[in-house]
mmCIF file of C-alpha atoms and ligand atoms in Angstrom:
data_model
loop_
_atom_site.group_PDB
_atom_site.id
_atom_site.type_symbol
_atom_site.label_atom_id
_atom_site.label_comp_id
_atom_site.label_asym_id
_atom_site.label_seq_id
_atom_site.Cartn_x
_atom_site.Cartn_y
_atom_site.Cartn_z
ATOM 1 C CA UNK A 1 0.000 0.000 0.000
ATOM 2 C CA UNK A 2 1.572 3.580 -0.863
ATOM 3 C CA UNK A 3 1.295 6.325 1.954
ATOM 4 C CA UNK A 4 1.918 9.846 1.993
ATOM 5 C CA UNK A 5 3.372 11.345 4.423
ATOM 6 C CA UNK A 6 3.316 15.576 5.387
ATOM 7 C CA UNK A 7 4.145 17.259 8.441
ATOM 8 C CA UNK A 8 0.613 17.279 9.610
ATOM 9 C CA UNK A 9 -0.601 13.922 9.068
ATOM 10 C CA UNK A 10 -0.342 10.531 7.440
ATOM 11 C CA UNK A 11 -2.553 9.931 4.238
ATOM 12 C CA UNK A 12 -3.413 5.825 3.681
ATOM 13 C CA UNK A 13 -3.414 5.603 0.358
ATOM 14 C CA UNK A 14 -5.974 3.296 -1.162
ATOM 15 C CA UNK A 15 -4.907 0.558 -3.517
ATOM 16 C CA UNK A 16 -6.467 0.549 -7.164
ATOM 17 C CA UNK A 17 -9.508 -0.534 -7.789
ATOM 18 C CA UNK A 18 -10.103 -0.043 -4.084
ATOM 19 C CA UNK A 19 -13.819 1.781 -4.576
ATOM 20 C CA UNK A 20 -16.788 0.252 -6.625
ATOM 21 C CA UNK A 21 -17.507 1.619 -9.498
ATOM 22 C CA UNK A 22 -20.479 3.187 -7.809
ATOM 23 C CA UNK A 23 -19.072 5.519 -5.851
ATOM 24 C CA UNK A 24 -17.615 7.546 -8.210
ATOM 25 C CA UNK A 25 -14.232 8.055 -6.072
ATOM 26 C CA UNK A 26 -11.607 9.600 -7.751
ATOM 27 C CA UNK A 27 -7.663 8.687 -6.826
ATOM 28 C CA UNK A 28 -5.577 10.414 -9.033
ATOM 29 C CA UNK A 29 -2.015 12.468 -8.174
ATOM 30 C CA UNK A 30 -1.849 11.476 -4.395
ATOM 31 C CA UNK A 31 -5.224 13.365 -4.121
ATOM 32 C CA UNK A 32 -8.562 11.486 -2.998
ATOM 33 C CA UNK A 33 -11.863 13.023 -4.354
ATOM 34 C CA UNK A 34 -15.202 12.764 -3.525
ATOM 35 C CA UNK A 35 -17.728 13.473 -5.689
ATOM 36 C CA UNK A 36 -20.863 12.409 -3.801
ATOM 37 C CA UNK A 37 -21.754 11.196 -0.276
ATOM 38 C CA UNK A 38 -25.331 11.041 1.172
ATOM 39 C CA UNK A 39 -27.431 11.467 3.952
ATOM 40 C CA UNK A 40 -29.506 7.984 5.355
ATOM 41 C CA UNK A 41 -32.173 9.646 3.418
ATOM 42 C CA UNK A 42 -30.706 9.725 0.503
ATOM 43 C CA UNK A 43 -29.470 13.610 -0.297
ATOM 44 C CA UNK A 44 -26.586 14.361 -1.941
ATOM 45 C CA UNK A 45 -24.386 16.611 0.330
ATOM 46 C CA UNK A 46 -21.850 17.291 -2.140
ATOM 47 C CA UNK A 47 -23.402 20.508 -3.947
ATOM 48 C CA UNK A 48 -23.454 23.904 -4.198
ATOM 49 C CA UNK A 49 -20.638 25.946 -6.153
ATOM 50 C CA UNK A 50 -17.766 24.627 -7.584
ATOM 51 C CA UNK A 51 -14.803 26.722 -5.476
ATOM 52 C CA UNK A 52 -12.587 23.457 -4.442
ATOM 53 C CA UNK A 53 -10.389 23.487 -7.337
ATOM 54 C CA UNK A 54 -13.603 23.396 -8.857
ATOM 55 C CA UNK A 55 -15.200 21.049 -7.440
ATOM 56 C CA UNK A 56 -18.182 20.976 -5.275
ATOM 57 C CA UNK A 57 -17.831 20.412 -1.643
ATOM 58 C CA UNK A 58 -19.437 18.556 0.878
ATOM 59 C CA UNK A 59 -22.076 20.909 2.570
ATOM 60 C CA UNK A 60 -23.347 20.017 5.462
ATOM 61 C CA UNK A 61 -24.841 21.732 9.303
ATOM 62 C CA UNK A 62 -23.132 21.651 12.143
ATOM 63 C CA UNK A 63 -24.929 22.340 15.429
ATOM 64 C CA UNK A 64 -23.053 22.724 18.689
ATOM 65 C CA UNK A 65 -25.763 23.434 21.440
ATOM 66 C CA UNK A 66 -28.542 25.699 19.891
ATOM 67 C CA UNK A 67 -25.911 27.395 17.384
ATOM 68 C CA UNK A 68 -26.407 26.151 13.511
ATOM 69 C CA UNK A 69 -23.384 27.015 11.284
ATOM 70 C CA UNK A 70 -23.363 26.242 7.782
ATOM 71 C CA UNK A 71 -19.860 24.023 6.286
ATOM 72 C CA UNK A 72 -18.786 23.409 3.097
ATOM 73 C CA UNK A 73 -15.737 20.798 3.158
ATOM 74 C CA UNK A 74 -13.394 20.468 0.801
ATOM 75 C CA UNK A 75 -13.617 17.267 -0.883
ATOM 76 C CA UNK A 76 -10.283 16.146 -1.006
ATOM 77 C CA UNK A 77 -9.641 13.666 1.877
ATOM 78 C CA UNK A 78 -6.783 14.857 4.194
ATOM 79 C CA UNK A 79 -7.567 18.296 3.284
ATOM 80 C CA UNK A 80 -8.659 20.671 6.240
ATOM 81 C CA UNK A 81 -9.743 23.380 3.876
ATOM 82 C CA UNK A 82 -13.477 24.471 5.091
ATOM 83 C CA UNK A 83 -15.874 27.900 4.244
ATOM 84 C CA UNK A 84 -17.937 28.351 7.309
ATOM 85 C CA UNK A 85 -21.028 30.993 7.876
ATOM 86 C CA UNK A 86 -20.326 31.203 11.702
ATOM 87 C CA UNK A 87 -17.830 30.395 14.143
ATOM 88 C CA UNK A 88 -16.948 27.058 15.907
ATOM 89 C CA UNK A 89 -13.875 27.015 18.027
ATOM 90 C CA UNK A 90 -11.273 24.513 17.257
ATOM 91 C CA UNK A 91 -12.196 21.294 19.202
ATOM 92 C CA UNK A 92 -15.602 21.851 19.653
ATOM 93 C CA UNK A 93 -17.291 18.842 18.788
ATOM 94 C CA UNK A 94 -19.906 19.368 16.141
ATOM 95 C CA UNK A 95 -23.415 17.744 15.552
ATOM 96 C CA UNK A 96 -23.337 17.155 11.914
ATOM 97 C CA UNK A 97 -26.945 17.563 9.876
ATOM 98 C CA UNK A 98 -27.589 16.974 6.615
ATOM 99 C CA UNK A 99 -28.581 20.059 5.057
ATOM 100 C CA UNK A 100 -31.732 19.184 3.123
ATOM 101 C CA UNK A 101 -33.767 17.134 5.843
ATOM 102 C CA UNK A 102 -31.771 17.961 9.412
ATOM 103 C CA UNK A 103 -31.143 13.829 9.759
ATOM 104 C CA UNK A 104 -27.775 13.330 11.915
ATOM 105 C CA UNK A 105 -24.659 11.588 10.640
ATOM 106 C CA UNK A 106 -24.864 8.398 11.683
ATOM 107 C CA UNK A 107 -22.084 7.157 14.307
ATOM 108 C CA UNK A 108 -18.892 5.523 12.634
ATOM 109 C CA UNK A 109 -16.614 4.671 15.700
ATOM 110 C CA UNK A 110 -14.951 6.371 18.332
ATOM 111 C CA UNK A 111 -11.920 8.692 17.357
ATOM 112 C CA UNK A 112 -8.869 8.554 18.701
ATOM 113 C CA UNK A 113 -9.177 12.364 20.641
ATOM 114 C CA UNK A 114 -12.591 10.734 21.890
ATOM 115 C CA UNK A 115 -15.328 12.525 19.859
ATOM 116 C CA UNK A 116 -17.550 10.025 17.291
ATOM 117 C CA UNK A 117 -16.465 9.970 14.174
ATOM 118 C CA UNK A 118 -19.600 10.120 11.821
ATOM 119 C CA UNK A 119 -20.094 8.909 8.425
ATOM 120 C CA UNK A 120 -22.075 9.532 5.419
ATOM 121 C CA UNK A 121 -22.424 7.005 2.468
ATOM 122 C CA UNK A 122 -20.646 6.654 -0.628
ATOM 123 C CA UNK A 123 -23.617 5.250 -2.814
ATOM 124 C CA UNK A 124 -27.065 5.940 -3.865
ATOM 125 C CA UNK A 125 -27.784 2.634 -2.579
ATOM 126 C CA UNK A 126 -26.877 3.779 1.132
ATOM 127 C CA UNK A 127 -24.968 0.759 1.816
ATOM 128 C CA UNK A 128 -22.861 1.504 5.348
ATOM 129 C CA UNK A 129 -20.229 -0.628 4.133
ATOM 130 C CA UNK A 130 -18.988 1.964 1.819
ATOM 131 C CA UNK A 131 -18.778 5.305 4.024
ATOM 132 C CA UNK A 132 -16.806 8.693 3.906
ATOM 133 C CA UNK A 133 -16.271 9.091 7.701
ATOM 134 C CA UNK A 134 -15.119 11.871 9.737
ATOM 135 C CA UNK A 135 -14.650 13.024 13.191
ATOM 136 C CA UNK A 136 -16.986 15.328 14.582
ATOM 137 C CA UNK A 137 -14.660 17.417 16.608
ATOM 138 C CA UNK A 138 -13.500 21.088 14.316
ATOM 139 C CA UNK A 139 -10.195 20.684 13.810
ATOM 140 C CA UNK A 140 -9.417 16.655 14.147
ATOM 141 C CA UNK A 141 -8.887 16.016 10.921
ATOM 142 C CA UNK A 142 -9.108 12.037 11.116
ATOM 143 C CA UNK A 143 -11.230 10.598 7.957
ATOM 144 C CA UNK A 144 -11.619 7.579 6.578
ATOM 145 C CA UNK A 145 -12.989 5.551 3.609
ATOM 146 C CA UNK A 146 -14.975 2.170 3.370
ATOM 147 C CA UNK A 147 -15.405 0.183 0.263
ATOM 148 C CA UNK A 148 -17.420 -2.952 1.396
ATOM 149 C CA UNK A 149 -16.918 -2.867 5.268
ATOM 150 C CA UNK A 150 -13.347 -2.352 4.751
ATOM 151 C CA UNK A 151 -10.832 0.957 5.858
ATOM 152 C CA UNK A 152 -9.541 2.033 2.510
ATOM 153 C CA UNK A 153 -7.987 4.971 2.666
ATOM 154 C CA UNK A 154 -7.174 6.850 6.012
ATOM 155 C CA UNK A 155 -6.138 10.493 7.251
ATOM 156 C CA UNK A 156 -4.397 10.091 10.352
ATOM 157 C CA UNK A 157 -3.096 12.624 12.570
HETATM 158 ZN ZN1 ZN B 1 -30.927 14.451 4.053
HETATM 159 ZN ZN1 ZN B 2 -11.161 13.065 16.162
#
């Protein structure tokens, strides 16, 4: 398996062929993009402009106590590029919403700095096996991907 290493982290880098077909992943230059990842109710949170390099990134609420703040992630995994509407302090840990119908992220795993680490799912067919995950706490910048149950590609800090 290749990695990439940078002073702020540790990229996993997925092997070829690593996604299905279906998810629509793309691994190319040491960069992972997503180009789609849905809610359990089947909305595509990947939208809105194109300002990542342009691509579209992954919009989604977060909600820490009664404040709502708007995020749009970048879509590259490992990249801690965000556009906020609000504030949230770094390691505040985040209730993330999806956008269009206020479901929660469902709960991945624990992370290792002991928020959840959330997921949303690769397909149309909302299959948990293949997931974008990561941590609800701003600033931990752990993610991960799943292709059939299996870690595929992890951000590690
Ligand atoms: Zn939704
Ligand atoms: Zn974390």
């Amino acid at each position: 398996m290749e990695e990439r290493f940078d002073k702020e982290g540790r990229l996993i880098f997925p092997e070829k062929g690593a996604f299905p077909a279906k998810a629509k992943v793309i691994v190319r230059d040491k960069n992972i993009l997503v180009t789609q990842a849905y809610c359990r109710n089947g909305h595509n949170l990947v939208r809105g402009e194109k300002i990542w390099d342009g691509n579209r990134g992954i919009n989604l609420i977060g909600k820490i106590g009664e404040r709502k703040v708007n995020i749009n992630l970048s879509p590259y995994q490992g990249d801690n590029r965000r556009v906020l509407d609000g504030i949230i302090e770094k390691g505040e840990i985040v209730t993330l919403l999806c956008p269009e119908c206020g479901t929660e992220l469902e709960i991945f795993s624990p992370c290792g700095c002991s928020a959840d680490i959330v997921y949303m799912y690769l397909t149309e067919e909302l299959d948990p096996r293949d997931s974008i995950c990561v941590c609800s706490r701003f600033g931990c910048r752990y993610s991960c991907l799943t292709s059939r149950g299996k870690i595929v590609s992890e951000f590690t800090v």
